[in-house]
CSV table of C-alpha atoms and ligand atoms in Angstrom, one decimal:
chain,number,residue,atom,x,y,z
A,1,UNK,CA,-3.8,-20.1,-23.1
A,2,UNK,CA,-4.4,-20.9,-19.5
A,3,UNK,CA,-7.2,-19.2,-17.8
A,4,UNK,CA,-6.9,-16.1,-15.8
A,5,UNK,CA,-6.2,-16.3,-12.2
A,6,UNK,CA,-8.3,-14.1,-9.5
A,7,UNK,CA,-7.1,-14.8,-5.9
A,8,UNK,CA,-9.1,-13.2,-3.2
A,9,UNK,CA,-7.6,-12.2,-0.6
A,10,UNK,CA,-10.6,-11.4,2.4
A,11,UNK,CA,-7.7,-10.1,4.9
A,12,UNK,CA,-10.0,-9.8,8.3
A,13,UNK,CA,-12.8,-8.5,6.7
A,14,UNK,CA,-14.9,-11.8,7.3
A,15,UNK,CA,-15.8,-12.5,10.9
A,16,UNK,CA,-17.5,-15.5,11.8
A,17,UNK,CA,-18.1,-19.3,10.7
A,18,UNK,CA,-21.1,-19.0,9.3
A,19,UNK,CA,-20.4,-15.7,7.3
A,20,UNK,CA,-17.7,-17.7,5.4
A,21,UNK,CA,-19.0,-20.9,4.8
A,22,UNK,CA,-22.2,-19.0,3.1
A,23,UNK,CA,-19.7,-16.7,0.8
A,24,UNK,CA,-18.1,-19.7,0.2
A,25,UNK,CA,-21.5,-21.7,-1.0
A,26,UNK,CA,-22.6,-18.5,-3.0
A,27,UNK,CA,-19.0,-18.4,-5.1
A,28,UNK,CA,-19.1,-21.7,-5.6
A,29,UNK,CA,-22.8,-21.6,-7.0
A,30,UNK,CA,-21.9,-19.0,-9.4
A,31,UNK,CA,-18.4,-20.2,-10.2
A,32,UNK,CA,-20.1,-22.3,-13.5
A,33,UNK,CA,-20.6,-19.1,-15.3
A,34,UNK,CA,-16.9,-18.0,-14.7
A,35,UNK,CA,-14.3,-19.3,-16.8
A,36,UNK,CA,-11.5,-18.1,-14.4
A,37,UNK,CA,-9.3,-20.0,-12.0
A,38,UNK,CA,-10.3,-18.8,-8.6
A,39,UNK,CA,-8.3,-18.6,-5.0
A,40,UNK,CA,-9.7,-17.8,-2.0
A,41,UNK,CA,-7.4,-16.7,1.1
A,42,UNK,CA,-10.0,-16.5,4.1
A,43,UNK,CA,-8.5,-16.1,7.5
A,44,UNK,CA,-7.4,-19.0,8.7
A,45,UNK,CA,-10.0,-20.6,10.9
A,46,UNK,CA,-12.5,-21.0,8.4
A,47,UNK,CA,-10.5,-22.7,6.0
A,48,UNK,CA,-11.5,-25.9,6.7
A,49,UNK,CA,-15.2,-25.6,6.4
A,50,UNK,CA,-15.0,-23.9,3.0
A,51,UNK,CA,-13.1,-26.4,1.3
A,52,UNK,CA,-15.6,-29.0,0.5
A,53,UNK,CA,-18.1,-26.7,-1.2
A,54,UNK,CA,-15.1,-24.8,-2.9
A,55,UNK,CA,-13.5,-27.6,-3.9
A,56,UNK,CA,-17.0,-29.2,-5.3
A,57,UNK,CA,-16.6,-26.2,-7.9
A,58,UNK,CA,-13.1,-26.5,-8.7
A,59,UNK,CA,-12.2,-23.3,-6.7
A,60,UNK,CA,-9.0,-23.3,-4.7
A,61,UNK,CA,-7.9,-22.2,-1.5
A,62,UNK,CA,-5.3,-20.1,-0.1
A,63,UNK,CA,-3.3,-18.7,3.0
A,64,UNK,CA,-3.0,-15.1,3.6
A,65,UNK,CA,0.4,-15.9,5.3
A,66,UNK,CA,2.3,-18.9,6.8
A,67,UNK,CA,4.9,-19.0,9.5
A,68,UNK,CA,8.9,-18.9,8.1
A,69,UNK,CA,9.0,-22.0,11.1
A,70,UNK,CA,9.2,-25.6,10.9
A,71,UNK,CA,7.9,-27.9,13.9
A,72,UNK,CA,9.5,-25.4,16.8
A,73,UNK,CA,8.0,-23.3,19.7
A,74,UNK,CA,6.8,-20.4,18.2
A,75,UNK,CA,2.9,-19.9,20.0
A,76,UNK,CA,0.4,-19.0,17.3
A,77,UNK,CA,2.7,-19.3,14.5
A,78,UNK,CA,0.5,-21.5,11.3
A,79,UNK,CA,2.7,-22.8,8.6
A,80,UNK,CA,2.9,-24.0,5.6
A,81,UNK,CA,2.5,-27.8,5.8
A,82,UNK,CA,-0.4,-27.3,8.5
A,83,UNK,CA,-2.3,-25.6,6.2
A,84,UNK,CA,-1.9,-27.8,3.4
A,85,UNK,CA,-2.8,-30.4,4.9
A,86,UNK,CA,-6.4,-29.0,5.1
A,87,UNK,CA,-6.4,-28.9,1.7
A,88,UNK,CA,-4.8,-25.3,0.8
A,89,UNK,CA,-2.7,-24.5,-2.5
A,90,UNK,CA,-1.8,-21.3,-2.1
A,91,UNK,CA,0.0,-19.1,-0.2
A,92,UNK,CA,0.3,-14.9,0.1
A,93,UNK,CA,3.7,-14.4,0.7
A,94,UNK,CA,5.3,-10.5,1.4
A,95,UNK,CA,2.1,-8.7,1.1
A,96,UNK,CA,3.2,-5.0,2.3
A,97,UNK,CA,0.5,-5.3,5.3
A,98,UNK,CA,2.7,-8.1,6.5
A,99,UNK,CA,5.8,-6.4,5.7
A,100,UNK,CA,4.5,-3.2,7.4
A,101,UNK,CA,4.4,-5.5,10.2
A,102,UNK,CA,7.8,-6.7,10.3
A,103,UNK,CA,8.3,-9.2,7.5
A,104,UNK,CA,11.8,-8.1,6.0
A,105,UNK,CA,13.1,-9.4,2.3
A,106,UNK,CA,15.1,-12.4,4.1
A,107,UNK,CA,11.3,-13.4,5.8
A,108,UNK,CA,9.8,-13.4,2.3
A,109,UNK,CA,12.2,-15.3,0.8
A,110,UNK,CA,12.0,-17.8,3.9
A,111,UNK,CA,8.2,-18.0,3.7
A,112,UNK,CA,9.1,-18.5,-0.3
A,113,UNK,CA,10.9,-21.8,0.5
A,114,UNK,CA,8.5,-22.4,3.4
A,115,UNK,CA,5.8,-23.0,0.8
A,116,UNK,CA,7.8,-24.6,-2.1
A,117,UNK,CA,8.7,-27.5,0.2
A,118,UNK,CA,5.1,-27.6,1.7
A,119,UNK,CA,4.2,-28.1,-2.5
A,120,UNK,CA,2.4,-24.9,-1.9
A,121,UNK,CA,2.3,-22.0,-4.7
A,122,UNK,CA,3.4,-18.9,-3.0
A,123,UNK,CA,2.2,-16.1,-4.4
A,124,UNK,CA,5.1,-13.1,-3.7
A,125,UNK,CA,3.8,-9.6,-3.7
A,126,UNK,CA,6.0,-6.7,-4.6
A,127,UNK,CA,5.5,-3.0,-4.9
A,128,UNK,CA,6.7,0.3,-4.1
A,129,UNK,CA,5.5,2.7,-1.9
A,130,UNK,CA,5.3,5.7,-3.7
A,131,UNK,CA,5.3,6.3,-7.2
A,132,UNK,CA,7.3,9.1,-8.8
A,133,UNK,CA,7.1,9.1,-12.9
A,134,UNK,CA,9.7,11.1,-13.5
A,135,UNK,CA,12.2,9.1,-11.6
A,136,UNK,CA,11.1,5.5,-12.4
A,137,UNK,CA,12.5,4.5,-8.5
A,138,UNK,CA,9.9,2.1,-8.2
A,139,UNK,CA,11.6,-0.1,-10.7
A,140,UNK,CA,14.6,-0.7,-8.1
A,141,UNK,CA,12.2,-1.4,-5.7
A,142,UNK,CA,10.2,-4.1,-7.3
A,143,UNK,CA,13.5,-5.4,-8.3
A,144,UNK,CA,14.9,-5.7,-5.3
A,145,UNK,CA,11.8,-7.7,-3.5
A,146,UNK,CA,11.6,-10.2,-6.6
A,147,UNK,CA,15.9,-10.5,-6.5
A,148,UNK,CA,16.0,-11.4,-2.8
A,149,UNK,CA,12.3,-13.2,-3.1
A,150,UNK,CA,13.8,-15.5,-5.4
A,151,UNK,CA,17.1,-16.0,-4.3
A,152,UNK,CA,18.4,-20.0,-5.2
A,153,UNK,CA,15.2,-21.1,-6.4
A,154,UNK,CA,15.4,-24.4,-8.3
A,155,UNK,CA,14.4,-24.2,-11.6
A,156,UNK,CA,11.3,-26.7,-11.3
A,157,UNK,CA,10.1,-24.7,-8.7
A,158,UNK,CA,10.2,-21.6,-10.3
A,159,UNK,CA,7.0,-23.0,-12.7
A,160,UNK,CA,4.8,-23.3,-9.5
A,161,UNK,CA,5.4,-19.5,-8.3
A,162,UNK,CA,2.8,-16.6,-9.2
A,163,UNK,CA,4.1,-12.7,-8.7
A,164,UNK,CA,1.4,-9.9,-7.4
A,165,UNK,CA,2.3,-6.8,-8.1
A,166,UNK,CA,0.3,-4.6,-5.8
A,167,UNK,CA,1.9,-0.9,-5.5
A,168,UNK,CA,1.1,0.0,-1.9
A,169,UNK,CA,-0.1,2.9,-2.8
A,170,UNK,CA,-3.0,1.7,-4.8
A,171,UNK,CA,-4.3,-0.6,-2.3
A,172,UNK,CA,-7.5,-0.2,-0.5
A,173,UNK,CA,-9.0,2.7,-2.6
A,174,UNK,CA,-11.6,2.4,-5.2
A,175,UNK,CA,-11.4,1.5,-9.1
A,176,UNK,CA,-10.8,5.4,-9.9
A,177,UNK,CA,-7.2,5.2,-8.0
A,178,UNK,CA,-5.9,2.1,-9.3
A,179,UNK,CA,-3.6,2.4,-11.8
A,180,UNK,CA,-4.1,2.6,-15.3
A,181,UNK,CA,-3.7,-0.6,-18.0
A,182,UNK,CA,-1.2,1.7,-19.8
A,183,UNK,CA,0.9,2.2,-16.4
A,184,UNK,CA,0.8,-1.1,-15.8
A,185,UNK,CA,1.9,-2.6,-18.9
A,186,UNK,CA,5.3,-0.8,-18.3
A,187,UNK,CA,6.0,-2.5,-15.2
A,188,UNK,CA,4.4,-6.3,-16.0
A,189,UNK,CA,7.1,-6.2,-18.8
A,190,UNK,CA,9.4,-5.3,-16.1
A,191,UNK,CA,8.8,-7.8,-13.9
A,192,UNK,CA,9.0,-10.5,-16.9
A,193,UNK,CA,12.1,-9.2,-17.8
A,194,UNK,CA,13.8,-9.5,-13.9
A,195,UNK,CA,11.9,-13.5,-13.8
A,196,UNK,CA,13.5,-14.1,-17.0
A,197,UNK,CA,16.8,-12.8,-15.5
A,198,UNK,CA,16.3,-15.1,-12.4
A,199,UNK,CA,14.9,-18.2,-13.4
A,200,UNK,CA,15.6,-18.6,-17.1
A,201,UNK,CA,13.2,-17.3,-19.7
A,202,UNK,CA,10.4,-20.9,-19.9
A,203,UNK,CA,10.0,-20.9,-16.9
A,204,UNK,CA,9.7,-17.3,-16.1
A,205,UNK,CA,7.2,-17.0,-19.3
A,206,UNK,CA,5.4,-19.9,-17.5
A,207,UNK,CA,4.8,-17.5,-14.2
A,208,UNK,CA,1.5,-15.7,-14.1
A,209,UNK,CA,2.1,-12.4,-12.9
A,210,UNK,CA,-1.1,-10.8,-11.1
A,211,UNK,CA,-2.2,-6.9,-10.2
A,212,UNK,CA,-3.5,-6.1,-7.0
A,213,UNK,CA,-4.8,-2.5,-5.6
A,214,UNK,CA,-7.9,-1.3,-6.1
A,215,UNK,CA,-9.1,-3.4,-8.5
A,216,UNK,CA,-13.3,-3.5,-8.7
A,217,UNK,CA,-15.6,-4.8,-11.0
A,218,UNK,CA,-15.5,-1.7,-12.8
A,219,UNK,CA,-11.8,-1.9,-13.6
A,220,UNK,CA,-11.0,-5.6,-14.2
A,221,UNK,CA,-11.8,-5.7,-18.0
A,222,UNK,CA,-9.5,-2.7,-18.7
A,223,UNK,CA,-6.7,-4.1,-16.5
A,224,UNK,CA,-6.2,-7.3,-17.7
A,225,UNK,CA,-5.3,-5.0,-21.3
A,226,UNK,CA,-1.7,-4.4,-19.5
A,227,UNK,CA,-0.5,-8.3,-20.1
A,228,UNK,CA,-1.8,-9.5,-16.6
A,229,UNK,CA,-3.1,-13.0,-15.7
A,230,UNK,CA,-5.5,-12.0,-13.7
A,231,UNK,CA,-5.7,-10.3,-10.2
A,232,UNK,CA,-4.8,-10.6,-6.5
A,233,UNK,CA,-8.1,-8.9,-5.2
A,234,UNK,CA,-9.0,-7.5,-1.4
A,235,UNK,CA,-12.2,-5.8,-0.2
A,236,UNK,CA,-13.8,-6.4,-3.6
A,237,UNK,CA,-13.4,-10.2,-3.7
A,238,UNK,CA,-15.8,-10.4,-0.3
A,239,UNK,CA,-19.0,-10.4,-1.8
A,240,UNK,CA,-19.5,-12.9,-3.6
A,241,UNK,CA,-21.2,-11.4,-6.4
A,242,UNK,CA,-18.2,-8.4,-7.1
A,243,UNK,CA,-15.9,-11.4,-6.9
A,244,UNK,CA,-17.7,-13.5,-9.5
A,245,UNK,CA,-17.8,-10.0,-11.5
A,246,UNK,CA,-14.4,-9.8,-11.4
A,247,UNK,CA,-13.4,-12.9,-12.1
A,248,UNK,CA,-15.8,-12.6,-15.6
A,249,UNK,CA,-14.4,-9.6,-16.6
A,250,UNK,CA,-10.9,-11.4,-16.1
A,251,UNK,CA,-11.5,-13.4,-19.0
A,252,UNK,CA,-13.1,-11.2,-21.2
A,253,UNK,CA,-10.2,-10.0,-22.7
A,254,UNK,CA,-8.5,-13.4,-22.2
A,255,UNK,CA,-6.9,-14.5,-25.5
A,256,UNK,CA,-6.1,-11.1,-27.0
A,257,UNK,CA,-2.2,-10.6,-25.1
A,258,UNK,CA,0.2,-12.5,-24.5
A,259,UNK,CA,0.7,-13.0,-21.0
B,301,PGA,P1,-7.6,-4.0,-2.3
B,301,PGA,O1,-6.5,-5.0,-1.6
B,301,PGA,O2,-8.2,-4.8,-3.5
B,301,PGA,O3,-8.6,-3.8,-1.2
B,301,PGA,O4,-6.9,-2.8,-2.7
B,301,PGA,C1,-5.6,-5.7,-2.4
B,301,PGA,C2,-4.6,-6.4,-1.6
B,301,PGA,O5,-4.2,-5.8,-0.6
B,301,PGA,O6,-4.2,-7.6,-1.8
């Protein structure tokens, strides 16, 4: 059974040098006691001088984005091989605050590629807007994104990808609007069964398939009942404390579902 995954994702909410490289220190001191596999995504300047302690405790790093460019002029555009050559493993690809910006379906599946050849795990986030139970829309949505996501992908790469799903309208709230284990489990299943339909059914069993939106100390034990791997976590995973929470929580229930 591999471990759970909990990806942190500190958007803009970390400012300065200093501030980082000290949450960075403080996850890593407490990352012993935490049998998950942990990401961090920090903004990109201050990758580089949280990757020694992080990778002293075996925790890995991430981008919240990277450019859909190769070696062209496009000012202040980062991409995927410059950030993996300071050491980064991960990518955020498609979150809906970068699609809100702009990013269309053919961008995400660019930035998709982007990564793959960089030998970066992109992790694609998908998600409806709006939720309507009666209609079960959202299940078009989340299939559309992950269809045109994973357009042509190779077989061998399709074992290094990771799916988020983060319903947008979860996202930024507290543990008490987040959605429920039972809700989720409906649409985890879902998702497998669209992977299964795109890449084959090993290797799709072989992607872990994260929830994002809301998702607290308080919540993460019940969550990871739906079939998750583990989570894809924003203003919660900033201290470093709630993030070592959740990451504990993550594997509490670690061994009871299949995932
Ligand atoms: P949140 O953000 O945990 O603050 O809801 C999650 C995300 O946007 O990835």
């Amino acid at each position: 059974m591999k471990k759970p995954l909990v990806v942190a994702n500190w958007k803009l909410y970390v400012t300065a040098r200093g501030d980082a490289l000290a949450k960075a220190r403080a996850v890593a001191r407490g990352a012993k006691n935490v049998d998950a596999a942990l990401v961090i995504c920090p903004p990109t300047p201050f990758i580089e001088v949280m990757h020694a302690p992080l990778k002293r405790a075996g925790i890995s790093l991430g981008a919240q984005t990277i450019s859909v460019s190769g070696v062209s002029a496009r000012t202040g555009e980062v991409t995927a091989p410059m950030v993996a050559s300071l050491g980064v493993s991960y990518a955020i690809v498609g979150h809906s605050e970068r699609r809100a910006m702009g990013e269309d379906e053919n961008g995400v599946h660019e930035r998709v590629m982007a990564a793959l050849d960089a030998k970066l795990a992109p992790i694609v986030c998908v998600g409806e807007h709006t939720r309507d139970a009666s209609n079960g829309d959202h299940f078009a949505v989340i299939e559309n994104q992950l269809r045109s996501a994973f357009t042509q992908i190779l077989v061998k790469d399709a074992r290094r990808l990771v799916v988020a799903y983060e319903p947008v309208w979860a996202i930024g709230k507290t543990a008490a609007d987040a959605m429920t284990a039972g809700e989720l489990e409906e649409t985890v299943i879902y998702i497998r069964k669209v992977l299964v339909e795109l890449v084959g059914r090993a290797p799709a069993l072989s992607i872990p398939i994260l929830y994002g939106g809301s998702v607290e100390p308080a919540n993460a034990r019940e969550l990871m009942e739906s079939g998750v791997a583990g989570f894809l976590v924003g203003h919660a995973s900033v201290e470093p404390q709630s993030l070592l929470a959740i990451g504990k929580a993550a594997t509490e229930k670690n061994g009871t579902k299949k995932r």
